Coordinates of C-alpha atoms and ligand atoms in Angstrom, one line a residue:
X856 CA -10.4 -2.4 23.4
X857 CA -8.5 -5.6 23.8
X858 CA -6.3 -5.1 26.8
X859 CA -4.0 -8.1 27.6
X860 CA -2.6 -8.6 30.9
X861 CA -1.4 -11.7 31.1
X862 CA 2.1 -13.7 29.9
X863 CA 2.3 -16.2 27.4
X864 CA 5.1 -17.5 25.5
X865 CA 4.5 -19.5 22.3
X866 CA 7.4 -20.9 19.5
X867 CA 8.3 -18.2 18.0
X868 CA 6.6 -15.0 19.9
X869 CA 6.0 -13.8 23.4
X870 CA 2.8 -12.1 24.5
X871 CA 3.7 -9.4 26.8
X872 CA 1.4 -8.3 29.8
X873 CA 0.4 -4.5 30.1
X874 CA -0.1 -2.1 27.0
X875 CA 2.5 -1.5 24.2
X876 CA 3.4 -4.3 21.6
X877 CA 1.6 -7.3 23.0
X878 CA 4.0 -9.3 21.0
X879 CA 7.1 -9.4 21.0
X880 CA 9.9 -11.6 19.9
X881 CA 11.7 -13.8 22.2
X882 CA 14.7 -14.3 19.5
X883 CA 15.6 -11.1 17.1
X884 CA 14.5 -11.7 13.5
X885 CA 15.8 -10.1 10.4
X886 CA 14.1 -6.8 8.9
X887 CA 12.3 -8.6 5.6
X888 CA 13.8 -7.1 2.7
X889 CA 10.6 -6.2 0.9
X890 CA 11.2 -7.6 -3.1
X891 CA 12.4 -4.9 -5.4
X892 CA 11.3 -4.6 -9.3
X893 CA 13.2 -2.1 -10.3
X894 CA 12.2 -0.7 -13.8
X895 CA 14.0 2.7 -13.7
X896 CA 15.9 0.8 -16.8
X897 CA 13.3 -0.1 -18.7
X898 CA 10.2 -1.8 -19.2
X899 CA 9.5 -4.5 -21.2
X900 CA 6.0 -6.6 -21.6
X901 CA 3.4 -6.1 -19.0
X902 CA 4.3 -5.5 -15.4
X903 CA 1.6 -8.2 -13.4
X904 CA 0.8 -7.7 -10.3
X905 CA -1.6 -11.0 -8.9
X906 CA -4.0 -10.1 -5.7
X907 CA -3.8 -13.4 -3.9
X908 CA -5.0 -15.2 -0.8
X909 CA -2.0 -16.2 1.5
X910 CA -0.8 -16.9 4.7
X911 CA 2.0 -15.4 6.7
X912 CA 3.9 -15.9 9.9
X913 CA 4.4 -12.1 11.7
X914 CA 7.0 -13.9 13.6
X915 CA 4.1 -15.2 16.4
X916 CA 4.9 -19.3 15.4
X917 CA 1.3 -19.2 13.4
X918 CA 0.1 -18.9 10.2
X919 CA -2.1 -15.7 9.0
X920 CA -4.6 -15.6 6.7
X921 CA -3.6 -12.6 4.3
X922 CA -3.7 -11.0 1.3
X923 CA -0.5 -10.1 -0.5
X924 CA 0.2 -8.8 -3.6
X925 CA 2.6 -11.2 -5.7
X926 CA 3.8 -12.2 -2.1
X927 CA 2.4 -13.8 0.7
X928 CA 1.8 -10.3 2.6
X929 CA 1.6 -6.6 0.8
X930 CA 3.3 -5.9 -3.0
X931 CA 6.4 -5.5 -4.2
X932 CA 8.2 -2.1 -3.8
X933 CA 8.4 -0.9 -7.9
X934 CA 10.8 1.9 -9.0
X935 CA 10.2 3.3 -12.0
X936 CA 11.1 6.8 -13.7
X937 CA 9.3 9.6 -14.7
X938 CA 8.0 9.9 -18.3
X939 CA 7.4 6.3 -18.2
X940 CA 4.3 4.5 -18.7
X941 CA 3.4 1.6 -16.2
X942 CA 1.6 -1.1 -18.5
X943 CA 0.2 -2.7 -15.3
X944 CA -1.8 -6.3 -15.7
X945 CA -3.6 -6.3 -12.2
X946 CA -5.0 -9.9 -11.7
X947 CA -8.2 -10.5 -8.9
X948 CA -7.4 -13.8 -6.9
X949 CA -8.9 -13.0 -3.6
X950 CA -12.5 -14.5 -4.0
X951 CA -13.9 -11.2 -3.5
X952 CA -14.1 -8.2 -5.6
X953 CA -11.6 -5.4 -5.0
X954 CA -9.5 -2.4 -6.6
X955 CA -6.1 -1.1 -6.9
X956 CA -5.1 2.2 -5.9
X957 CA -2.4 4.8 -6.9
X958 CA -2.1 6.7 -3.5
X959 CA 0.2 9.9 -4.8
X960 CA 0.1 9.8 -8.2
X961 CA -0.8 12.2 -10.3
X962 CA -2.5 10.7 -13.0
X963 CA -6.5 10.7 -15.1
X964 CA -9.4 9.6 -12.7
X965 CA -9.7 6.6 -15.4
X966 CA -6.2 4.3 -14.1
X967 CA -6.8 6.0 -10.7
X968 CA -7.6 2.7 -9.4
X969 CA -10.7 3.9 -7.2
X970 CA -13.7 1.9 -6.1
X971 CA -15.3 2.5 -9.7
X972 CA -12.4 0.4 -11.0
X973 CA -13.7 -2.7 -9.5
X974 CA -11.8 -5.8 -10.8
X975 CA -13.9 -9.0 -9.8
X976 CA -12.4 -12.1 -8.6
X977 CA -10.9 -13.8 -12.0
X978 CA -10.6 -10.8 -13.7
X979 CA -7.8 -8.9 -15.0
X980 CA -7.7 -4.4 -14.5
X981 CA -4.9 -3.3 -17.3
X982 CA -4.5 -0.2 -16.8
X983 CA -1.1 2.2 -18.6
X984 CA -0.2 4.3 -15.8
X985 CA 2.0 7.4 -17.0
X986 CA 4.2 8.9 -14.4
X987 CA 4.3 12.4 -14.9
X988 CA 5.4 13.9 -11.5
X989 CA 9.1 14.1 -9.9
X990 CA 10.7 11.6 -7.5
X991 CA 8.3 10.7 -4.6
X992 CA 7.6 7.6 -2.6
X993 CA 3.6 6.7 -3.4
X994 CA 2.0 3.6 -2.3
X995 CA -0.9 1.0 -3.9
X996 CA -3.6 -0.4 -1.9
X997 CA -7.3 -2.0 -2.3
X998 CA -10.0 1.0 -2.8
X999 CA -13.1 -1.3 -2.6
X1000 CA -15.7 1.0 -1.4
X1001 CA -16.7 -0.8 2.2
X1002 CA -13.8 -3.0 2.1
X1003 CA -11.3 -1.3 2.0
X1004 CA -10.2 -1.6 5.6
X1005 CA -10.2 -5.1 5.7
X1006 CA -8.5 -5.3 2.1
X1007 CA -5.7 -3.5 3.2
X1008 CA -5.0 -4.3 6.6
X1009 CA -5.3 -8.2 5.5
X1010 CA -2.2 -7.3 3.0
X1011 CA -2.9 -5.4 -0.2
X1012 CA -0.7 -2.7 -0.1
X1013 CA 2.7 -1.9 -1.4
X1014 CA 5.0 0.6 -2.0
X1015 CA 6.0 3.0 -5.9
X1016 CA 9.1 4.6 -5.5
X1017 CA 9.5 7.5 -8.3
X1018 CA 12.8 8.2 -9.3
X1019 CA 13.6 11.0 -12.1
X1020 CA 17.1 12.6 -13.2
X1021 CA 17.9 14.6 -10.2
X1022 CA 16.8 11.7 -7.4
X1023 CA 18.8 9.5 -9.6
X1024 CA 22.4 11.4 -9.9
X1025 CA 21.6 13.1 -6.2
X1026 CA 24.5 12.6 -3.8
X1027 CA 22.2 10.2 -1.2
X1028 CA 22.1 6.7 -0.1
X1029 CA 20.5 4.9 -3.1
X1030 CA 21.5 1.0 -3.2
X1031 CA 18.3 -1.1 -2.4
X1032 CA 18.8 -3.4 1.1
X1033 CA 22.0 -2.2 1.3
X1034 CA 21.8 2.0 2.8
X1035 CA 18.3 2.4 1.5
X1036 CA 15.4 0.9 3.1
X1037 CA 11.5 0.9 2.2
X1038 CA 10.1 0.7 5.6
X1039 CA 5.7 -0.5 5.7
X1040 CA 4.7 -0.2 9.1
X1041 CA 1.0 -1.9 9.7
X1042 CA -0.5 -2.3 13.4
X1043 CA -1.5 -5.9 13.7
X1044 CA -3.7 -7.6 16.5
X1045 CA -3.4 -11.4 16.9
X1046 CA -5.6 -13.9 19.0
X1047 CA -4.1 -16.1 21.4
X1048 CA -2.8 -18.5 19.5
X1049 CA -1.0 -16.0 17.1
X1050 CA -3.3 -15.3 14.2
X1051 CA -3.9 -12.0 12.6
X1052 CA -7.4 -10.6 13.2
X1053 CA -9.6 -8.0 12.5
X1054 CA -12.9 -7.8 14.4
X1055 CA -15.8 -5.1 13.3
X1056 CA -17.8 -3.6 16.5
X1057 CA -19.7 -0.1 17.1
X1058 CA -16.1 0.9 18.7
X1059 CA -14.3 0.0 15.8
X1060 CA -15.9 2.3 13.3
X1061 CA -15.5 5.0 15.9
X1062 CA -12.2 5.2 16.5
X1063 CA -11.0 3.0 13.4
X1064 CA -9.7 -0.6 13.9
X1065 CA -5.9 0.0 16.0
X1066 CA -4.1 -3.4 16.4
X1067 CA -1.8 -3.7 19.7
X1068 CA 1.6 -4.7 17.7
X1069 CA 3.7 -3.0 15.3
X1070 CA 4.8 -5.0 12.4
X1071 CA 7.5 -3.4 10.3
X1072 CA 7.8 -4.9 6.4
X1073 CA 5.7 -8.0 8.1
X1074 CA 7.3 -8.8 11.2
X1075 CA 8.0 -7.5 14.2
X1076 CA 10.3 -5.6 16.0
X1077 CA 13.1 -6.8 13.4
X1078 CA 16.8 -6.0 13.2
X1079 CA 18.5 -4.8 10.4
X1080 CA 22.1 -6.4 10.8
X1081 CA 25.2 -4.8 9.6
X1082 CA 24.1 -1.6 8.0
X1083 CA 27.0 0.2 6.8
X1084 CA 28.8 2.8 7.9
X1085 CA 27.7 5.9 6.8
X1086 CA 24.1 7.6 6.0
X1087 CA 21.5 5.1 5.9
X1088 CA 17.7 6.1 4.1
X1089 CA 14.9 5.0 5.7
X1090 CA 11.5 5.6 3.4
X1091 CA 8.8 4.9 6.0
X1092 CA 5.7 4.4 5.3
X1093 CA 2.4 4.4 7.6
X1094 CA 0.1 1.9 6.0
X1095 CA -1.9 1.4 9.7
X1096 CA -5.9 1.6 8.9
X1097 CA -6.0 4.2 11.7
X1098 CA -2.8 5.0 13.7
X1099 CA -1.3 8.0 14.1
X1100 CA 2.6 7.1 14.6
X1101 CA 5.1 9.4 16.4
X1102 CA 8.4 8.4 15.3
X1103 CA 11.9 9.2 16.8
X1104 CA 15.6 7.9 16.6
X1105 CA 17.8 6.7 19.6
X1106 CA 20.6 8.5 18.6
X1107 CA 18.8 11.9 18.7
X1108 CA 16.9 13.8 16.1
X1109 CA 15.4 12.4 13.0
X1110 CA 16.6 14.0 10.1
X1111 CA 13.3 14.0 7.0
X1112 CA 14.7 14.7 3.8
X1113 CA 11.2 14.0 1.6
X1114 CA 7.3 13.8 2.2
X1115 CA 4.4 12.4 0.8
X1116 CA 5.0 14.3 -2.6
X1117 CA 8.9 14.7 -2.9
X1118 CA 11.9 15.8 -1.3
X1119 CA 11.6 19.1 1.3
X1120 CA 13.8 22.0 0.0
X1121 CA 16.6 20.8 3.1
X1122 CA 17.0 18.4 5.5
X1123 CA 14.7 18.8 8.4
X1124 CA 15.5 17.9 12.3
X1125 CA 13.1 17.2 14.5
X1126 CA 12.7 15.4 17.8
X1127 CA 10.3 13.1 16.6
X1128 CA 7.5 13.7 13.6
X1129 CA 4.3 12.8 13.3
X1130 CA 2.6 10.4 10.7
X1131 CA -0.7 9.5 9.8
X1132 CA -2.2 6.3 8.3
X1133 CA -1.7 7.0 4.6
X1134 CA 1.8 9.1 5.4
X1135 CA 5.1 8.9 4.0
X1136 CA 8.6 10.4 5.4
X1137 CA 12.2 10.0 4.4
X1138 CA 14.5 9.9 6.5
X1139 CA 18.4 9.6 6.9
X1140 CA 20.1 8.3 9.3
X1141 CA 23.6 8.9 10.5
X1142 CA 25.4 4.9 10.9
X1143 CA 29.2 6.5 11.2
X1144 CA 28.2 7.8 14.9
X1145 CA 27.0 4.9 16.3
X1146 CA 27.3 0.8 16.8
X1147 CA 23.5 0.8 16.8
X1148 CA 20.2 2.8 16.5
X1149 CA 17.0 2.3 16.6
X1150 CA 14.1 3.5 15.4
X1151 CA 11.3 4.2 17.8
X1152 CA 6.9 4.7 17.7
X1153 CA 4.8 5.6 20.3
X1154 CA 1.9 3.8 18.8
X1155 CA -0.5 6.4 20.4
X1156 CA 1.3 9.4 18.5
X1157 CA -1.3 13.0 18.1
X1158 CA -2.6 12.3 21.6
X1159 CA -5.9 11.7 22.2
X1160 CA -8.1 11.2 25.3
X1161 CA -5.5 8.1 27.3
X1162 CA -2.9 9.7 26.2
X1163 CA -2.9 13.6 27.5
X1164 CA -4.5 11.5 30.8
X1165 CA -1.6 9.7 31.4
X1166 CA 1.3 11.5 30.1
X1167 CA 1.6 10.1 26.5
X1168 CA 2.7 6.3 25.6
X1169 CA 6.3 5.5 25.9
X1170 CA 8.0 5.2 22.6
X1171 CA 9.2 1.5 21.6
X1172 CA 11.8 0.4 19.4
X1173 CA 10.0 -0.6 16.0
X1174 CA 13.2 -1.4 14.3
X1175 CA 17.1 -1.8 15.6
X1176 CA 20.1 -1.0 13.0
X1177 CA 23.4 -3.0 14.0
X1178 CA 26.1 -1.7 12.0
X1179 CA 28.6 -3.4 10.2
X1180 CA 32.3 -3.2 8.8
X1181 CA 31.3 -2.1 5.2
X1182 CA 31.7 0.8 4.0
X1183 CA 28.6 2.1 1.8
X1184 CA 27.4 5.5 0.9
X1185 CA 30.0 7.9 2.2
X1186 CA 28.6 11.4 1.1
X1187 CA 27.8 14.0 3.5
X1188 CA 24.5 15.3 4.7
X1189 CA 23.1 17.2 1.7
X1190 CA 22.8 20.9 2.2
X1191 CA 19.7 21.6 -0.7
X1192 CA 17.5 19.2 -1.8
X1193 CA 15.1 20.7 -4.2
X1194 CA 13.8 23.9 -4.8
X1195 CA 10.5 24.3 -3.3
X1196 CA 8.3 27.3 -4.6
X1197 CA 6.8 29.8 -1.7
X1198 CA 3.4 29.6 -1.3
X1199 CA 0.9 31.6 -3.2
X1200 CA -2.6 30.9 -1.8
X1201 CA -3.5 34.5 -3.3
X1202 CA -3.2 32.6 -6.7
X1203 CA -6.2 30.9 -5.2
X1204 CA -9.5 31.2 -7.4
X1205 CA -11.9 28.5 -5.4
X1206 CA -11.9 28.1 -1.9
X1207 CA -13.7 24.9 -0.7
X1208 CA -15.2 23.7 2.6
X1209 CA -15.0 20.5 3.8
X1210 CA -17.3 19.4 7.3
X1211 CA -15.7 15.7 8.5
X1212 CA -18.8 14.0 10.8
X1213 CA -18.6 11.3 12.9
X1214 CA -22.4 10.4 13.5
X1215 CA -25.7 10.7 11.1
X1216 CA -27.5 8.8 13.0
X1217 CA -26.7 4.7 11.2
X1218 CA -26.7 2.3 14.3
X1219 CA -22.7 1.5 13.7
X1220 CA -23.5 -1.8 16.4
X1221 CA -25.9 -3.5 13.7
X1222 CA -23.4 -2.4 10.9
X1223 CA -20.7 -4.4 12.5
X1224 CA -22.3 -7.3 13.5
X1225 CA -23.4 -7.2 9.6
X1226 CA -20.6 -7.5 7.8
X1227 CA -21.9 -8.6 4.3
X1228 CA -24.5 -5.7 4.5
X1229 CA -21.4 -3.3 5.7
X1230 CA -20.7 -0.4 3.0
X1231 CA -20.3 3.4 2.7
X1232 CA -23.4 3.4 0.9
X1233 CA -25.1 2.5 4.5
X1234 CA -23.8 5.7 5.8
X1235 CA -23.0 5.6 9.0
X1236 CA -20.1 8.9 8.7
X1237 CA -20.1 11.7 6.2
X1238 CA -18.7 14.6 4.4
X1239 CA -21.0 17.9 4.7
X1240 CA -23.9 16.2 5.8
X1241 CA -23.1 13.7 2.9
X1242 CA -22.4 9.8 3.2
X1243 CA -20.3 8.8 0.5
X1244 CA -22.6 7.2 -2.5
X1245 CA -21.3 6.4 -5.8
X1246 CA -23.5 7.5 -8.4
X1247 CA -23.3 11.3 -6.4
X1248 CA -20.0 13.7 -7.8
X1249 CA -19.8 16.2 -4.7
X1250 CA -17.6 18.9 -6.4
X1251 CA -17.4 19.8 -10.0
X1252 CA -13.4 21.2 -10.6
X1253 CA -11.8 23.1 -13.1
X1254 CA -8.4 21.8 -14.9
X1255 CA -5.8 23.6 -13.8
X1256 CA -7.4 26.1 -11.0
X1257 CA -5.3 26.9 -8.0
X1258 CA -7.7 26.2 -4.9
X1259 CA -7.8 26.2 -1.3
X1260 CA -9.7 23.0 0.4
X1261 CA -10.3 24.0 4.5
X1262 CA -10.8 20.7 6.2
X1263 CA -12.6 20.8 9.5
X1264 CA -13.9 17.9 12.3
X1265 CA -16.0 18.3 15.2
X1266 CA -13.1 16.6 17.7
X1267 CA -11.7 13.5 16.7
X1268 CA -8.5 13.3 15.2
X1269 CA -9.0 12.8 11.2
X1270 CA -6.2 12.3 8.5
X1271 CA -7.7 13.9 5.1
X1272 CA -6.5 12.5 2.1
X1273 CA -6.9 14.2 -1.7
X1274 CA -6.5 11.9 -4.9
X1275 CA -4.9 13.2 -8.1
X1276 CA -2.6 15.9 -6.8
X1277 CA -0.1 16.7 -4.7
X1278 CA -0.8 19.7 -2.4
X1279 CA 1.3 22.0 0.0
X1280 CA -0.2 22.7 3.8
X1281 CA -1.6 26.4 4.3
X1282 CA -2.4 25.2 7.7
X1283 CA -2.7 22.3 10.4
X1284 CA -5.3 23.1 13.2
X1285 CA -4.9 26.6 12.4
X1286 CA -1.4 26.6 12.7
X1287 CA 1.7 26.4 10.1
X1288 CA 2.8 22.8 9.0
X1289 CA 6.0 21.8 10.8
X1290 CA 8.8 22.1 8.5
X1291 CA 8.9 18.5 8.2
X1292 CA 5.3 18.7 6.6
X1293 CA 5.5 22.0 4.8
X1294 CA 6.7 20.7 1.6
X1295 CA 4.6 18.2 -1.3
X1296 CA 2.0 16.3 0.5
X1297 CA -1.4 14.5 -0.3
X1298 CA -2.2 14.2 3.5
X1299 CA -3.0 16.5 6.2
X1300 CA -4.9 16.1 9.4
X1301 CA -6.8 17.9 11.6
X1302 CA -8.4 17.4 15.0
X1303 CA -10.0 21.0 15.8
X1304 CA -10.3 23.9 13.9
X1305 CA -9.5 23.2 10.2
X1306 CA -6.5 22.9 8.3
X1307 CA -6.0 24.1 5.2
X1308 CA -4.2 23.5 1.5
X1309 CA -3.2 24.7 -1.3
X1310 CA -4.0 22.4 -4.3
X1311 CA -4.2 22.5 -8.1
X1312 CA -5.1 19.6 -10.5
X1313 CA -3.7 18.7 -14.0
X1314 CA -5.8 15.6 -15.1
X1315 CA -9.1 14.7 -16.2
X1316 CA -11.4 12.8 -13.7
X1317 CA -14.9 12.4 -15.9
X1318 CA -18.3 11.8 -14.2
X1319 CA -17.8 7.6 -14.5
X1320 CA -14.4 7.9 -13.0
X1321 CA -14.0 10.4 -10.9
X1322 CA -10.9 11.1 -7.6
X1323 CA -11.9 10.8 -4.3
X1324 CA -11.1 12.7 -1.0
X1325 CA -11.6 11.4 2.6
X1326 CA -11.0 10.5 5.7
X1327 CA -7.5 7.9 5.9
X1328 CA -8.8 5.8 8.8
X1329 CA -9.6 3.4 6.5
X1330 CA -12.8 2.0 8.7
X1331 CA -14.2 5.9 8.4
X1332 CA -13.7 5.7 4.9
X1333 CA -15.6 2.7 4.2
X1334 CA -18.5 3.8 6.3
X1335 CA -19.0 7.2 4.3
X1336 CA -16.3 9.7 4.9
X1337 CA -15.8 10.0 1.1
X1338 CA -17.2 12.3 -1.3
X1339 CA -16.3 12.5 -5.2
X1340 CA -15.1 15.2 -7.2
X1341 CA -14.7 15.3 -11.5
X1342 CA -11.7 17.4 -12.9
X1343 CA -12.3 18.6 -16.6
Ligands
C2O1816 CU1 -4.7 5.9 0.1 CU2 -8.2 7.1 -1.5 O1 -6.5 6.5 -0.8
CU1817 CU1 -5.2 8.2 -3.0
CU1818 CU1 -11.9 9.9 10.1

């Protein structure tokens, strides 16, 4: 672990001594509106999206080598609209091969975007993308089986809102940059002089790579000036490779009006809630009752060993809200949000048993310091006894089955991801979901015991393109966490 402890001030950042955000800004930037295509109207020709080699400033005076999609550093944030079809032209310009990912939707195994969609550099993935499922916030980002970690955390990522009729006429904060924010938080670590890096070891692959600074939408620690008055939306999404984020508001309780898979039946309160890498929350936030607010993350959020030592990691501010004089959305706090049917886990005809493992023996040191040789496929981490491998389907499932998946780890804290579906949480470490969590999700974790969902899927994933479920910290992934399921 890189522990600074020393002061140094450059242009634009200052490195700050002890742990926390070892950078910080000396002068406070504006929260980077991240560019909207909004095709809730209507589509017309081919939506392109280019995967290109850029370079960024996070706000430390220095350049980055990234990767961004149509941008310098992650994707656009699309809207579209249920019952449309996404004619997507996805173009390769990284130099290396990669994939695109629909993280949330619920679509056939063959446009899943998985790592046996592999576009090569020059090449051009054209997949029609229907969009079956109600409003939910679902993200993009590279799937290339062993690279993925260093795809995503170098910039490919971005964010699909889905709207339909009732998200669309519901009385909430909808106008884009104004009282409705899409919020990509992504840990960063940056050398002395300022530059993003990422850095395999033996250590790395363990615990999944954690940078020391929070960047929110590409910078950090950014303002958003003049919000309105009245209820702001926050959709938050945690696109770390490996942090778990615990996030709370200054003014008091965050209020979560949607997960991963749609909105909860209510609004839900809590102190502070709990996201892993992979994770989306709505939130809305109360503007009237305050000049400012902030939004706060203790970057070590679900514990772990430094954490119950000391006491927990203090909570720092992420993201401050000024407010302004304008008026914008004036509604109230909604009352209902959707109707969410009780679970039936007796409808339940399969119940399946997965084992998340940490060591099989690879030597993880001689992985790292071979990056070109570095892949799943060298299986270093596994699924019942299982590295991932790609010409191996794990589980054979049947169209349209209600099943229960158990999830289980030796110790470490693991976020367990599910393509294809949206499922509901039976358990989480043997324990009910809070209520935060307890509606449509396609994440859960689990760090003893097992957790458990309740999941059922609608489309076809055939033998040569079939879903994937594993581990979220991306590095885990990529070295074997993985297994591969068909639907028919
Ligand atoms: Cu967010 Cu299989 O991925
Ligand atoms: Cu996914
Ligand atoms: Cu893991």
């Amino acid at each position: 672990m890189n522990r600074r402890t020393f002061l140094k001030s450059t242009g634009a950042g200052l490195l700050v001594a002890g742990s926390g955000m070892a950078w910080a800004q000396s002068a406070p930037r504006p929260l980077p509106l991240i560019p909207l295509t909004d095709l809730t109207g209507g589509i017309e020709g081919r939506i392109s999206l280019a995967l290109n080699k850029a370079r960024h400033d996070f706000g430390t005076g220095a350049q980055s080598e990234t990767f961004g999609i149509n941008h310098d550093y992650l994707g656009p944030v699309l809207r579209v609209k249920q019952g449309q079809t996404l004619p997507f032209d996805v173009v390769n310009n990284i130099g290396e091969t990669s994939t695109l990912h629909w993280h949330g939707l619920h679509i056939p195994g063959d446009v899943d975007g998985g790592p046996h969609q592999e576009i090569a550099h020059g090449a051009t993935w054209s997949p029609d993308v229907p969009i079956v499922q109600h409003a939910s916030m679902n993200w993009f980002h590279s799937h290339m089986h062993g690279r993925t970690a260093r795809q995503t955390y170098s910039g490919l990522a971005g964010v699909l809102l889905v709207e339909d009729d009732a998200s669309l006429s519901a009385d909430l904060p909808k106008t884009y940059g104004v009282d409705d924010f899409t919020l990509i938080l992504q840990d960063k670590m940056f050398d002395g002089s300022g530059k993003m890096t990422y850095a395999l070891t033996a250590e790395v692959f363990e615990d999944g790579f954690e940078g020391d600074t929070l960047t929110v939408n590409g910078a950090i620690a950014p303002v958003a000036q003049s919000v309105p008055t009245g209820l702001v939306r926050l959709r938050i999404l945690n696109a770390c490779n490996a942090r778990f984020l615990e996030l709370s508001m200054q003014s008091g309780p965050i209020t979560v009006i949607a997960s991963d898979g749609g909105f909860l039946a209510a609004p839900v309160e809590a102190e502070s809630i709990l996201m892993s890498p992979g994770e989306r929350y709505e939130v809305l936030v109360d503007m009237g009752a305050v000049d400012s607010n902030a939004l706060n993350v203790n970057m070590d959020g679900g514990g772990g060993f430094f954490a119950s030592l000391f006491g927990g990691n203090a909570a720092i501010t992420v993201l401050t809200l000024t407010r302004g004089a304008e008026a914008g959305f004036d509604g109230a706090m909604p009352r209902r949000l959707a109707n969410l049917e009780p679970l039936k886990a007796s409808e339940a005809s399969v119940t399946r048993s997965f084992q998340l493992e940490m060591d099989v023996g690879a030597d993880l040191a001689a992985l790292a310091a071979s990056w070109d040789n570095f892949c799943g496929d060298a299986g270093a981490m596994a699924i019942n006894g299982q590295p991932m491998k790609m010409d191996r389907i794990d589980e054979v499932v049947r169209k349209g089955d209600t099943e229960i998946w158990r999830v289980s780890v030796d110790d470490q804290l693991h976020p367990f991801h599910i393509h294809g579906c949206s499922f509901r949480i039976l358990s989480q470490n043997g324990a009910a979901p809070p209520a935060y969590a307890a509606g449509w999700k396609d994440m859960v974790h689990v760090e003893e015991g097992w957790s458990e969902v309740l999941v059922r899927f609608d489309y076809e994933a055939p033998k040569d393109a079939p879903y994937m479920y594993h581990c979220h910290i991306l590095e885990h992934e990529d070295c074997g966490m993985m297994g591969q399921f068909t639907v028919g």
